[in-house]
Coordinates of C-alpha atoms in Angstrom, one line a residue:
Chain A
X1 CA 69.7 168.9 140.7
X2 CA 68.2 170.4 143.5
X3 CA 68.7 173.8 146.0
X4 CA 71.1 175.1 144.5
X5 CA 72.1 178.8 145.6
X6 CA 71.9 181.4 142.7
X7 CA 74.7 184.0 143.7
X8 CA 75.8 186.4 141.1
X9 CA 79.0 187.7 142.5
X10 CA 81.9 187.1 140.6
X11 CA 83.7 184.5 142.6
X12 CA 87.0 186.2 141.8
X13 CA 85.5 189.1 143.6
X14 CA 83.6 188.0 145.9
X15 CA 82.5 190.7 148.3
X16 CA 83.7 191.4 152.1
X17 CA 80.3 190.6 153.4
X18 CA 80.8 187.3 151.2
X19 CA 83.6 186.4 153.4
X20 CA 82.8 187.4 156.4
X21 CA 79.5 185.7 156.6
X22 CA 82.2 182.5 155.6
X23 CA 84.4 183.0 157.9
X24 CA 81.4 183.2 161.2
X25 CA 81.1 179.5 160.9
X26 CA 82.7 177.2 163.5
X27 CA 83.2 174.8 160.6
X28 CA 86.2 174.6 157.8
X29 CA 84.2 175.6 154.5
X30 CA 85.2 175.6 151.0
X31 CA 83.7 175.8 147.4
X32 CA 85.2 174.3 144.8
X33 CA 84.6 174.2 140.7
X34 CA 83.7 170.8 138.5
X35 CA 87.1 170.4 138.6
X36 CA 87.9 169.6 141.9
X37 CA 89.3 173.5 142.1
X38 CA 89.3 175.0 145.4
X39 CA 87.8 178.7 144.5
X40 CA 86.6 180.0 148.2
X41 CA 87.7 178.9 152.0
X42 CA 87.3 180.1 155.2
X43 CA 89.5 181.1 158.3
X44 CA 88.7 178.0 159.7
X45 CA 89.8 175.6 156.9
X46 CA 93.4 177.4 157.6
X47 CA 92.9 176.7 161.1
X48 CA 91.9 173.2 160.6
X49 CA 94.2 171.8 157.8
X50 CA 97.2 173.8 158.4
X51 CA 97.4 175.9 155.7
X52 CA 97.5 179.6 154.2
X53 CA 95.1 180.7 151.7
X54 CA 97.6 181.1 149.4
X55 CA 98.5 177.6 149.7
X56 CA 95.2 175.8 149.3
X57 CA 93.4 178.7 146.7
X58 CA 93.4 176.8 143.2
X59 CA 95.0 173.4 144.5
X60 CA 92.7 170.8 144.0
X61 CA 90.7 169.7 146.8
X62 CA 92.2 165.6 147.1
X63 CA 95.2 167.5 148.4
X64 CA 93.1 168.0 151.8
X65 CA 92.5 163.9 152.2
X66 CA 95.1 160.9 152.9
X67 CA 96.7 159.7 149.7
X68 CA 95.0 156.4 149.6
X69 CA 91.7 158.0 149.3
X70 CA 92.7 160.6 146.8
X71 CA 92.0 158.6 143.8
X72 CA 88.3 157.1 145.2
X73 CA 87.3 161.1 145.6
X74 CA 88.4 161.9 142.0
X75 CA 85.3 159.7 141.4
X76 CA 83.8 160.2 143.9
X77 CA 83.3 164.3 142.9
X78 CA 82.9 163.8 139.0
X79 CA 79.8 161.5 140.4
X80 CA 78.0 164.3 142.9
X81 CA 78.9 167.3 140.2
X82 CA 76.9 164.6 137.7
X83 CA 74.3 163.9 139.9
X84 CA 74.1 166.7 142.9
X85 CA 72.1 166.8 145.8
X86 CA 72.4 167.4 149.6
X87 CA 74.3 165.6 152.1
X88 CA 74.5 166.5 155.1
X89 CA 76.7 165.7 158.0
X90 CA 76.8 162.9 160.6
X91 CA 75.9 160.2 158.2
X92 CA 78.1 157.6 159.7
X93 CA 81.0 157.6 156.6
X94 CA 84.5 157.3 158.3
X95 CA 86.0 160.5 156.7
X96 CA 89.6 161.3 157.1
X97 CA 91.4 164.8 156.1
X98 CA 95.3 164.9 156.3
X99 CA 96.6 168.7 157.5
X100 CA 99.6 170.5 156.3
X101 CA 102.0 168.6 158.4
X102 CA 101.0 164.9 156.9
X103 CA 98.7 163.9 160.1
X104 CA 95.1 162.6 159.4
X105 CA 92.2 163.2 161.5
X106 CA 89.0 162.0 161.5
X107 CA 86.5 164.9 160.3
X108 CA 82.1 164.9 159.3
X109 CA 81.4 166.2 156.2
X110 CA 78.5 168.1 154.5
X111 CA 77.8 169.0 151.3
X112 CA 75.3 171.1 149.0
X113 CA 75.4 171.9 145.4
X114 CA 75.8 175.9 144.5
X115 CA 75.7 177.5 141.4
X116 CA 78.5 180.5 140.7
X117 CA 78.2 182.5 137.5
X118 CA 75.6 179.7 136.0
X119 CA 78.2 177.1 136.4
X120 CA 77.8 174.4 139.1
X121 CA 79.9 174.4 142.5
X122 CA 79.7 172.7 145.2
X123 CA 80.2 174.1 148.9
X124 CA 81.6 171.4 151.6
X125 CA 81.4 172.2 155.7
X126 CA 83.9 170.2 157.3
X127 CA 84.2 169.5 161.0
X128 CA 87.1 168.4 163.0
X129 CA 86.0 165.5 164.6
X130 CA 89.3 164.8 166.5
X131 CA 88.0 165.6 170.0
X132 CA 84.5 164.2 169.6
X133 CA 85.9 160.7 168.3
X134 CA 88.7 161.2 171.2
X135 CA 85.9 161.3 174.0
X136 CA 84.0 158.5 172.0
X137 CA 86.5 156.3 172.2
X138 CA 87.1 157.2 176.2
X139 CA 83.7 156.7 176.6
X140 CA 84.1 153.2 175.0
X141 CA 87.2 151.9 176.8
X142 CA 85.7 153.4 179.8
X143 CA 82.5 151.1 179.1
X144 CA 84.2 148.1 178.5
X145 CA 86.6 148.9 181.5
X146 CA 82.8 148.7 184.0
X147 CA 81.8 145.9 181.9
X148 CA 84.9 143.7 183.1
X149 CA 84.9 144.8 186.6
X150 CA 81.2 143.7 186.5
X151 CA 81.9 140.4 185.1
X152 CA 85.1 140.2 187.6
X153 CA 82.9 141.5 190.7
X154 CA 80.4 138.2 190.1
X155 CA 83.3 136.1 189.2
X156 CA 84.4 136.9 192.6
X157 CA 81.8 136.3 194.6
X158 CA 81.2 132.7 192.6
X159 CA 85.2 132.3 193.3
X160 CA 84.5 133.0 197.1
X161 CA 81.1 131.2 197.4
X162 CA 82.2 127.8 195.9
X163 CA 85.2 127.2 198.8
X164 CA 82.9 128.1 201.3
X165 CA 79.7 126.0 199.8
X166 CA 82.5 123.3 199.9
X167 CA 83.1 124.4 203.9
X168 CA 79.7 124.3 204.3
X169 CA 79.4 120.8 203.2
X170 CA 82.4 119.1 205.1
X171 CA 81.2 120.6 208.6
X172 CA 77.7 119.5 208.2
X173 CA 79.5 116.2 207.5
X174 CA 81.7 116.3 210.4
X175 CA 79.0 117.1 212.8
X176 CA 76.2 114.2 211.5
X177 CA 80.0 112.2 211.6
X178 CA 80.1 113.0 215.3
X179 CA 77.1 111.7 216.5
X180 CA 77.7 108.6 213.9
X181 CA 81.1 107.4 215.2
X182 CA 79.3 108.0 218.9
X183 CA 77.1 105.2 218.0
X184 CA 77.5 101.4 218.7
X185 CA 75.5 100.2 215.7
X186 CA 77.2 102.8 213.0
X187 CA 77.9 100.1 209.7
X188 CA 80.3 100.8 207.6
X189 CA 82.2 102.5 209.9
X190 CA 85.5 102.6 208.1
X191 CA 83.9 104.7 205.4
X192 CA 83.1 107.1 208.0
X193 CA 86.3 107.7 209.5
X194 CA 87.9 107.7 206.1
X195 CA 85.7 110.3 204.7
X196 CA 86.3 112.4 208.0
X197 CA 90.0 112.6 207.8
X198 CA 89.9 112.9 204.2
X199 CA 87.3 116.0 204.8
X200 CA 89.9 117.6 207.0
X201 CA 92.4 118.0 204.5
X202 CA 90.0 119.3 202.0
X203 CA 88.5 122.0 204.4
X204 CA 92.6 122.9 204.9
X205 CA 92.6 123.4 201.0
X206 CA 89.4 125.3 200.9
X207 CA 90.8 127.5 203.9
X208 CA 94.1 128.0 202.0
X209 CA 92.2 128.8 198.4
X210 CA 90.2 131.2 200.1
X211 CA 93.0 132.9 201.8
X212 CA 94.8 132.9 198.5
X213 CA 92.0 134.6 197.2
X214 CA 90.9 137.1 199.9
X215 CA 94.8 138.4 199.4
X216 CA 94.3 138.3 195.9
X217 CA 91.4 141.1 196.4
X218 CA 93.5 143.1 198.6
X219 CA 96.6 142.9 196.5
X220 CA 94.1 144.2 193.5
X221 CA 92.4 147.1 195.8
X222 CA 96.4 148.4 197.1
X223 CA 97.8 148.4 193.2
X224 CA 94.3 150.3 192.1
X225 CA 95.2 153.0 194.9
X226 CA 98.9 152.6 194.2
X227 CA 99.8 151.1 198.1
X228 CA 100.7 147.7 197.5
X229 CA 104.2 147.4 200.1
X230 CA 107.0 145.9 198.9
X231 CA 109.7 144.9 201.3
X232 CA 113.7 144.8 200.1
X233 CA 116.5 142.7 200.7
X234 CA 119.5 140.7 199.1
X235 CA 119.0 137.2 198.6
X236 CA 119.8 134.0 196.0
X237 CA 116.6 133.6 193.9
X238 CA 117.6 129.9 193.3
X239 CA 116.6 129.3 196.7
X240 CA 113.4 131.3 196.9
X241 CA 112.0 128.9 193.9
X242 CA 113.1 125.8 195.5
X243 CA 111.4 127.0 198.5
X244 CA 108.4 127.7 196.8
X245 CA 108.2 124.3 194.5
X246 CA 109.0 122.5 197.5
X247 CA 105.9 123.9 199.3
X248 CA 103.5 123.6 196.2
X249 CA 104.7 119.9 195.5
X250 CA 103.2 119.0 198.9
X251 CA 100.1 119.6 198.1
X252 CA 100.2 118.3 193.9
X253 CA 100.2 115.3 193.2
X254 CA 99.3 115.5 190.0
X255 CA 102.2 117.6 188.4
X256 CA 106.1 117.0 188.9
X257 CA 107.7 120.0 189.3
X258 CA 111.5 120.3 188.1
X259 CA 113.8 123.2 188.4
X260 CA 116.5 123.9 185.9
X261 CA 119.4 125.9 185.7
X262 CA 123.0 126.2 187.9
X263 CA 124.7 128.8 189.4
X264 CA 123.7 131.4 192.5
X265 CA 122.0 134.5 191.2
X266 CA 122.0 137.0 194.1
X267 CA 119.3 140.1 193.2
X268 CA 117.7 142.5 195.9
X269 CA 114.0 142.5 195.7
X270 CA 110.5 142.0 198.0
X271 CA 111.3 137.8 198.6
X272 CA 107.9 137.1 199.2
X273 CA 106.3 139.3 196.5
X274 CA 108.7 137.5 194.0
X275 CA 107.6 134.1 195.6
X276 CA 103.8 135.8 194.9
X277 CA 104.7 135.7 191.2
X278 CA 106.5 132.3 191.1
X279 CA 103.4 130.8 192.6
X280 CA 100.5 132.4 190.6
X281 CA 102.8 131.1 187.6
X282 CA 103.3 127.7 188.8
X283 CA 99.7 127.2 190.2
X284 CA 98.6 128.7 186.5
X285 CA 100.7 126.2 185.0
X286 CA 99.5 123.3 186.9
X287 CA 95.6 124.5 186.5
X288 CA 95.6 124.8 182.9
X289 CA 97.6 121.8 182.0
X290 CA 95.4 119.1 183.4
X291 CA 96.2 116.1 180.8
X292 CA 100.5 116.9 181.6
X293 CA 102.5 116.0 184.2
X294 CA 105.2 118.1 184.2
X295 CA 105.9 121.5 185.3
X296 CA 109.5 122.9 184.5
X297 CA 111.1 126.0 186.1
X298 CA 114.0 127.7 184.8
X299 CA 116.7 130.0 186.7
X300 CA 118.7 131.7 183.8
X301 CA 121.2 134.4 183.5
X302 CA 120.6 137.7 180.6
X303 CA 123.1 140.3 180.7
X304 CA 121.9 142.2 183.4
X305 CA 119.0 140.5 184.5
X306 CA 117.9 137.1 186.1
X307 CA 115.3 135.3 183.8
X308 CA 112.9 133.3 185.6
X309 CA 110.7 130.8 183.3
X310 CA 107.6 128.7 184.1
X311 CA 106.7 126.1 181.4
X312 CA 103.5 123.6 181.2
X313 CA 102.7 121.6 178.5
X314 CA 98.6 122.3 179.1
X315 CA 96.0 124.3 176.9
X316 CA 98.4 127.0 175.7
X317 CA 97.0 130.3 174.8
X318 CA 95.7 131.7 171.2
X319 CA 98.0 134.1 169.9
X320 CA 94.8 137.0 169.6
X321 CA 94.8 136.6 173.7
X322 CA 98.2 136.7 174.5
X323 CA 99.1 140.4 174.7
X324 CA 96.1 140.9 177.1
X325 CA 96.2 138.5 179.4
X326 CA 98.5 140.2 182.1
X327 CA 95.6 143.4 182.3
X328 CA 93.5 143.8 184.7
X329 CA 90.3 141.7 185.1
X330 CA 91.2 139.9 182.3
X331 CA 90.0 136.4 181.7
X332 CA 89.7 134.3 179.2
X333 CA 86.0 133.0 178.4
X334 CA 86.5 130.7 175.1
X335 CA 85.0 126.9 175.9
X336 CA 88.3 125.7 176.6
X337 CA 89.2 128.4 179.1
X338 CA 85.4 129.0 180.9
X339 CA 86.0 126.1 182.7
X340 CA 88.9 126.8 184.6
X341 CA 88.5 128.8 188.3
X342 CA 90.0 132.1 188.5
X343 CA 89.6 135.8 189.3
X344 CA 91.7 137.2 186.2
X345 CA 93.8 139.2 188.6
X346 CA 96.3 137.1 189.3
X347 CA 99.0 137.7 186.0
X348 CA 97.6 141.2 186.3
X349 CA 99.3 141.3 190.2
X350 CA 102.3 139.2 189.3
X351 CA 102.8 141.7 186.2
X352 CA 102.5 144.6 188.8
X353 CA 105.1 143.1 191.1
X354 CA 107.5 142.1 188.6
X355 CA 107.5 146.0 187.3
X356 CA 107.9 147.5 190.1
X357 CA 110.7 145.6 190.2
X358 CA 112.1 147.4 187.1
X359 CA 111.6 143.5 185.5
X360 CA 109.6 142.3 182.3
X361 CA 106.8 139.4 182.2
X362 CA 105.6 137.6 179.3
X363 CA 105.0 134.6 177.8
X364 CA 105.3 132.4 174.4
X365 CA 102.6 129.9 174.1
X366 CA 100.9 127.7 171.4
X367 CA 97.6 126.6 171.8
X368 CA 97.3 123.1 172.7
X369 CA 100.9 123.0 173.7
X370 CA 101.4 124.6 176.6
X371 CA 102.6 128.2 177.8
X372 CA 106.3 129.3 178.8
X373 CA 105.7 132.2 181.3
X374 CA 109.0 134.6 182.2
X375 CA 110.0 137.3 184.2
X376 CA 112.8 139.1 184.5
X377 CA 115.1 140.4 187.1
X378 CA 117.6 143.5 187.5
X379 CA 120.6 141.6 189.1
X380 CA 122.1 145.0 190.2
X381 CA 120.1 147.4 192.7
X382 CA 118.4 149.1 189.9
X383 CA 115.0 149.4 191.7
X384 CA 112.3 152.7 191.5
X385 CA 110.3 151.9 195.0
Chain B
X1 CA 75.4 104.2 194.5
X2 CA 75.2 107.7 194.2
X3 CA 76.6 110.2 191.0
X4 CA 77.3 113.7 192.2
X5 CA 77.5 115.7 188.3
X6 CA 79.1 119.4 189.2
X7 CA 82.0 121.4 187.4
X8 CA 83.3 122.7 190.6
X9 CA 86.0 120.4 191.9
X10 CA 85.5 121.9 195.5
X11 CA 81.6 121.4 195.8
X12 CA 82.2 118.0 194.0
X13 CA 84.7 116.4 196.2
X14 CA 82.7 117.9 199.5
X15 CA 79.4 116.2 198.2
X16 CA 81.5 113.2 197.3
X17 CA 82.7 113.2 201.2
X18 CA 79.9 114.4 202.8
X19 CA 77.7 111.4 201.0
X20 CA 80.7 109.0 201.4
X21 CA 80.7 109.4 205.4
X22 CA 76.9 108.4 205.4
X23 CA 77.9 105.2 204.0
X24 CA 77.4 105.6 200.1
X25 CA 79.3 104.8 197.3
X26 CA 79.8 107.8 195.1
X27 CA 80.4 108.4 191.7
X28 CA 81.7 111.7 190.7
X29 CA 81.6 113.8 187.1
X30 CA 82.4 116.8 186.1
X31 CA 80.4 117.6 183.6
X32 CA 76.8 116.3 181.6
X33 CA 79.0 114.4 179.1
X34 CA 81.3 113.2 181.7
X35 CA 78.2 111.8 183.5
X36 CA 77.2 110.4 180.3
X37 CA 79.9 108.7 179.7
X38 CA 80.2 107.2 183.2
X39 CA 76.5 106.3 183.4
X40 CA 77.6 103.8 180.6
X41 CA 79.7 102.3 183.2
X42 CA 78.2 103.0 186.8
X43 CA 74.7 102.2 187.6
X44 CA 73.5 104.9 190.8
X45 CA 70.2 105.4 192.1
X46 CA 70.7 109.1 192.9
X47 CA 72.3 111.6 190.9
X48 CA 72.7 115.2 192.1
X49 CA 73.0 117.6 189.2
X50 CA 74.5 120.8 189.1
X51 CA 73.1 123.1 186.3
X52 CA 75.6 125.7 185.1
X53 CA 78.6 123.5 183.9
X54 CA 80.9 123.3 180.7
X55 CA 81.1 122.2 177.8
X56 CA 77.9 120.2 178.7
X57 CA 75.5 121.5 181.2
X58 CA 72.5 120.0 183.8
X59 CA 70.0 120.9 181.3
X60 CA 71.5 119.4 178.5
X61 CA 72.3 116.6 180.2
X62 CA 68.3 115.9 181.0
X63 CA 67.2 116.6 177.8
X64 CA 69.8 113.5 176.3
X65 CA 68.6 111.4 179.1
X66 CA 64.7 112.0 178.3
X67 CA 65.5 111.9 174.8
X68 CA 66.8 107.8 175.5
X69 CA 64.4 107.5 178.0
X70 CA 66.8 107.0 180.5
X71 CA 65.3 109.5 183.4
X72 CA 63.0 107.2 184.8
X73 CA 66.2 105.2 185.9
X74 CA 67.5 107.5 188.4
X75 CA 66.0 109.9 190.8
X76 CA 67.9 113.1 189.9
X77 CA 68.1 116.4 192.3
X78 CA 69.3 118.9 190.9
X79 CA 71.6 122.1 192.3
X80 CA 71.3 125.3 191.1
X81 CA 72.0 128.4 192.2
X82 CA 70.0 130.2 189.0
X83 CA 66.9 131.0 190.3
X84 CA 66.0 132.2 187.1
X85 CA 64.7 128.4 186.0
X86 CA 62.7 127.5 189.2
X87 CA 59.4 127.6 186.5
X88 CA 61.4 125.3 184.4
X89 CA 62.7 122.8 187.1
X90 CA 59.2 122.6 188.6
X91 CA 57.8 121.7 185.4
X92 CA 60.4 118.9 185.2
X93 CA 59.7 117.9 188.9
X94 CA 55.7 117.4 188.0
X95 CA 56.8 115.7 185.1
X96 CA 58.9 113.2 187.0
X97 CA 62.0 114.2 184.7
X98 CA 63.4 115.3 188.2
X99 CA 62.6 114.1 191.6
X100 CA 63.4 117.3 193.5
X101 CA 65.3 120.9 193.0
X102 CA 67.2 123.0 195.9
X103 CA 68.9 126.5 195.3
X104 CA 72.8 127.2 196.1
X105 CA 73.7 128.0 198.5
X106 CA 71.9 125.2 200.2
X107 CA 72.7 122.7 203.1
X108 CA 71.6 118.9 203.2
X109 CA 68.5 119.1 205.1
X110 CA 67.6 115.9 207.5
X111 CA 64.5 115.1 205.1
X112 CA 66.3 115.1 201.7
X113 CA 69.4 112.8 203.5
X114 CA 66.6 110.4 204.4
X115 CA 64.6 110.2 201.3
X116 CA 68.4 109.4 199.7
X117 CA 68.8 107.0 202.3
X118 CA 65.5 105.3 201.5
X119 CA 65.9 105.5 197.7
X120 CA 69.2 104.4 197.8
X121 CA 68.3 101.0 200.1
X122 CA 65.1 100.2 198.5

């Protein structure tokens, strides 16, 4: 045993001066006896936990921590009281008290061996780390929040680079082409032509991703600021995704796309922001399901909404990812994932659009699989724009 | 024949066109073990070899062709745009492991279309 305070004052009169000198500390102190006794508090402990003095005076002190940790500090005590020594705060122990009204907080605790009337105490200072662990964990979502937009701001740029790198390529091609078809000796001139025409329609793809993705960014920039536009109107949504599958089957020919589901389902909403979302969920489901064929959509009726579902029978998603993958900048980066192109803002948008059409995305998936995305609809003119 | 080896389907199929209009036949993969695999099947004199790919990348792929010997079979210029290897790829090139490196963003340059032209025919 070691610094312990020799006070003489009877501790069931301990004087004014006592007290007051207690009660100047910003922190939540208390004394208690071998047995776990609570003899003396301060102002601040009633501040802190809830309590009166009356209350907490000759309770015992596990009445001030979370149940499940009640029996661990029976043993905890009768080990310091055996073999007592300083220990002062900020130690790293996750410490929890539980207040009058049954809520826990995190708090720091300190404590130092006292004797009263030649029998050992022991004085605790206890600090209310609620705010501190508040702007801690701020700090860390904050910090993980600048660490995606980092990783996002050079996926970008990649994302941007490698249609225009493939730009770059084809025109250089077409101009040493040129001069190549210009010439009377050019061999293998079939090859030529066939690459020229094919380079055409890969520079129209390029042109179109990189579109896609330009309007991605600005899409991303308007939500952030709150001004992405949305424009009104009644129409059927049955022929919005034919419309839209049509126009994407042109230019797959790996994936059939199908489209299930009868009846006319009028709803008023922004057409081509609900096309938006159809896409990015069809061109989703066609990226990550490169060993399947088939792409199904489905046009179904809930009580008072329109359900719209995308299914692929591709990679599927892990059931840890799932609940994050419609935030914002979020993107995979397992093996299986790292390989595919993307920004990470497109479920993020299509999320975005879908509530501000008072709707519901989601999805059910099973890794290796394939992934059902869905949104729903309000089928009356329930909309907050 | 000539293999272009890069993870990014856009680059790839550009390369494959851009080679394919000068008269070449081109082999594409899309990754190191998918160039692996194919260099079972497919015999090319040139490969062009993208760095930074998954699961198996450019570096990776060198080290399993050195390690069977293989390099010395194919001239190999490689594409990077991590400019944090130069040291390492120059090492490679005086070793003869590789026969030339150029940065992304990069565009064919006259010379390096003619010394694939004369590789390729002789």
């Amino acid at each position: 045993m070691e610094d312990a305070i020799p006070i003489s004052t009877n501790i069931y009169s301990i004087s004014k001066d006592f007290l007051q000198f207690f009660d100047i500390s910003p922190d939540a102190l208390l004394i208690i006896d071998q047995t776990g006794t609570i003899i003396v508090i301060n102002t601040q402990m009633e501040r802190i936990f809830g309590y009166s003095q009356l209350e907490l005076l000759g309770q015992h002190v596990e009445m001030l921590l979370p149940e499940c940790f009640r029996k661990i500090h029976v043993s905890h005590r009768e080990h310091f009281f055996a073999d007592s020594r300083q220990r002062p705060m900020g130690i790293g122990l996750q410490l929890f008290g539980l207040r009058q009204d049954k809520t826990e907080f995190p708090v720091d605790i300190s404590l130092r061996p006292l004797m009263l009337e030649n029998k050992l105490h022991v004085i605790a200072a206890i600090r209310d780390m609620t705010a501190q662990k508040r702007a801690e964990n701020e700090l860390k979502s904050l910090y993980e929040q600048q660490k995606r937009y980092n990783t996002f701001l050079s996926m970008a740029s990649h994302e941007l680079r490698t249609p225009l790198a493939s730009i770059q390529a084809t025109t250089q091609m077409f101009s040493r082409n040129l001069i190549r078809l210009y010439s009377p000796i050019l061999e293998k001139k079939k090859m030529t032509i066939e690459a020229t025409q094919e380079g055409l329609a890969e520079m129209t793809n390029q042109i179109t991703r990189l579109n896609r993705l330009i309007g991605d960014l600005l899409d991303i920039s308007r939500t952030n600021d709150g001004h992405l536009s949305f424009s009104f109107s009644d129409f059927e949504i049955g022929e919005l995704v034919r419309d839209i599958v049509n126009m994407l089957q042109k230019t797959v020919s790996t994936h059939t796309i199908s489209i299930h589901g009868k009846g006319k389902q009028h709803i008023y909403a922004d057409r081509d922001r609900i096309g938006q979302v159809l896409t990015n969920l069809l061109t989703n489901g066609i990226k990550y399901s490169p060993e399947a064929k088939d792409i199904e959509v489905s046009i179904s009726r809930a009580a008072d909404s329109v359900i719209i579902s995308v299914r692929d029978y591709g990679i599927g998603i892990a059931r840890e990812y799932q609940p994050h993958i419609f935030e914002q900048y979020y993107r995979l980066v397992d093996d299986e994932h790292k390989k595919y192109a993307g920004l990470g803002i497109g479920l993020y948008i299509a999320a975005e659009i879908v509530r501000r059409h008072n709707g519901k995305i989601w999805v059910e998936s099973e890794e290796g699989k394939g992934s059902t995305f869905s949104f729903s609809l309000p089928v009356d003119k329930g909309v907050s724009v | 024949m000539i293999m272009v080896v890069d993870d990014d389907e856009p680059i790839r199929n550009s390369l494959r066109l851009l080679l394919m209009g000068e008269g070449y036949q081109v082999e594409t993969a899309s990754d190191g073990g998918d160039a692996l695999k194919k260099l079972g099947i497919v015999k090319p004199k040139v490969i062009l070899l993208d760095i930074m790919m998954t699961p198996i990348d450019g570096l990776a792929f060198l080290k399993t062709l050195k390690e069977k010997g293989l390099q010395k079979n194919y001239a190999i210029f490689v594409m990077t745009a991590m400019t944090g290897i130069v040291d390492e790829l120059k090492e490679m090139q005086s070793k003869g492991i590789i026969r030339d490196f150029m940065i992304k963003p990069f565009v064919f340059s006259d010379r390096l279309l003619e010394e694939i032209h004369h590789i390729v025919t002789t």
